[in-house]
Amino acid sequence: MLEQDIKKVLISEDELQAKAVELGEVLTNDYAGKNPLVVGILKGSVPFLADLIKRIDAHLEMDFMVVSSYHGGTSSSGEVKLIKDLDTSVEGRDILIVEDIIDTGRTLKYLAELLEHRKANSVKIVTLLDKPEGRVVEIDADYVGFQVPNEFVVGYGLDFDENYRNLPYIGVLKEEIYQ
Ligand SMILES: O=P(O)(O)OC[C@H]1O[C@H](OP(=O)(O)OP(=O)(O)O)[C@H](O)[C@@H]1O
Ligand SMILES: [Mg+2]
């Protein structure tokens, strides 16, 4: 049913699972003994975060923030709104932000600067997807799952108008759905 709205599959379910294993192994090594605070950015990061943390074999804590800048459409409003803050103090902590995608970069630039300002010991970013052609502000992730072309992608957490987050793969939405 949902599949009818998808122009093409970019990243399959198997490829997504394999990437969680691969990134989990790297993060297990990089965060051994550090008890990082893993910060999931709601809502898009949920499926990726759930798969990734099961592959990190180290003590970690988890917290969430809600920010929003797309307000349902396919282009960033340019204004990042903090809707729910962390419950945990970040001072002195090693922070690992988990995101589904860096597109314009506005969301992550805002978040990374906010957490650094709060005197985190370190702030690193793991993003499942990177869309370099979408960038309007300068920010790079420390760990990237896949690069994607400059098209609107959905699935595995990523939405259009709050739909398609539950697709098990990443796909490109047919233009007629959002035009
Ligand atoms: O690099 P940017 O252009 O800022 O775009 C990336 C952000 O936009 C999306 O979130 P959205 O605001 O749509 O919230 P959501 O996770 O609830 O979908 C996505 O999940 C990232 O957080
Ligand atoms: Mg969204």
XYZ file of C-alpha atoms in Angstrom, residues 5 13 18 30 56 62 74 78 111 123 126 144 157 167 174:
15
model
C 3.804 6.139 -3.360
C 16.108 -3.085 4.869
C 24.107 -4.057 8.170
C 35.212 4.923 20.339
C 26.879 -0.636 20.865
C 19.848 7.767 26.469
C 9.460 19.132 2.003
C 14.762 28.003 8.200
C 21.806 21.460 18.444
C 29.672 16.603 21.116
C 26.050 10.117 14.043
C 27.680 8.854 8.444
C 11.853 7.339 10.533
C 8.489 2.025 5.914
C 6.843 10.170 -6.071
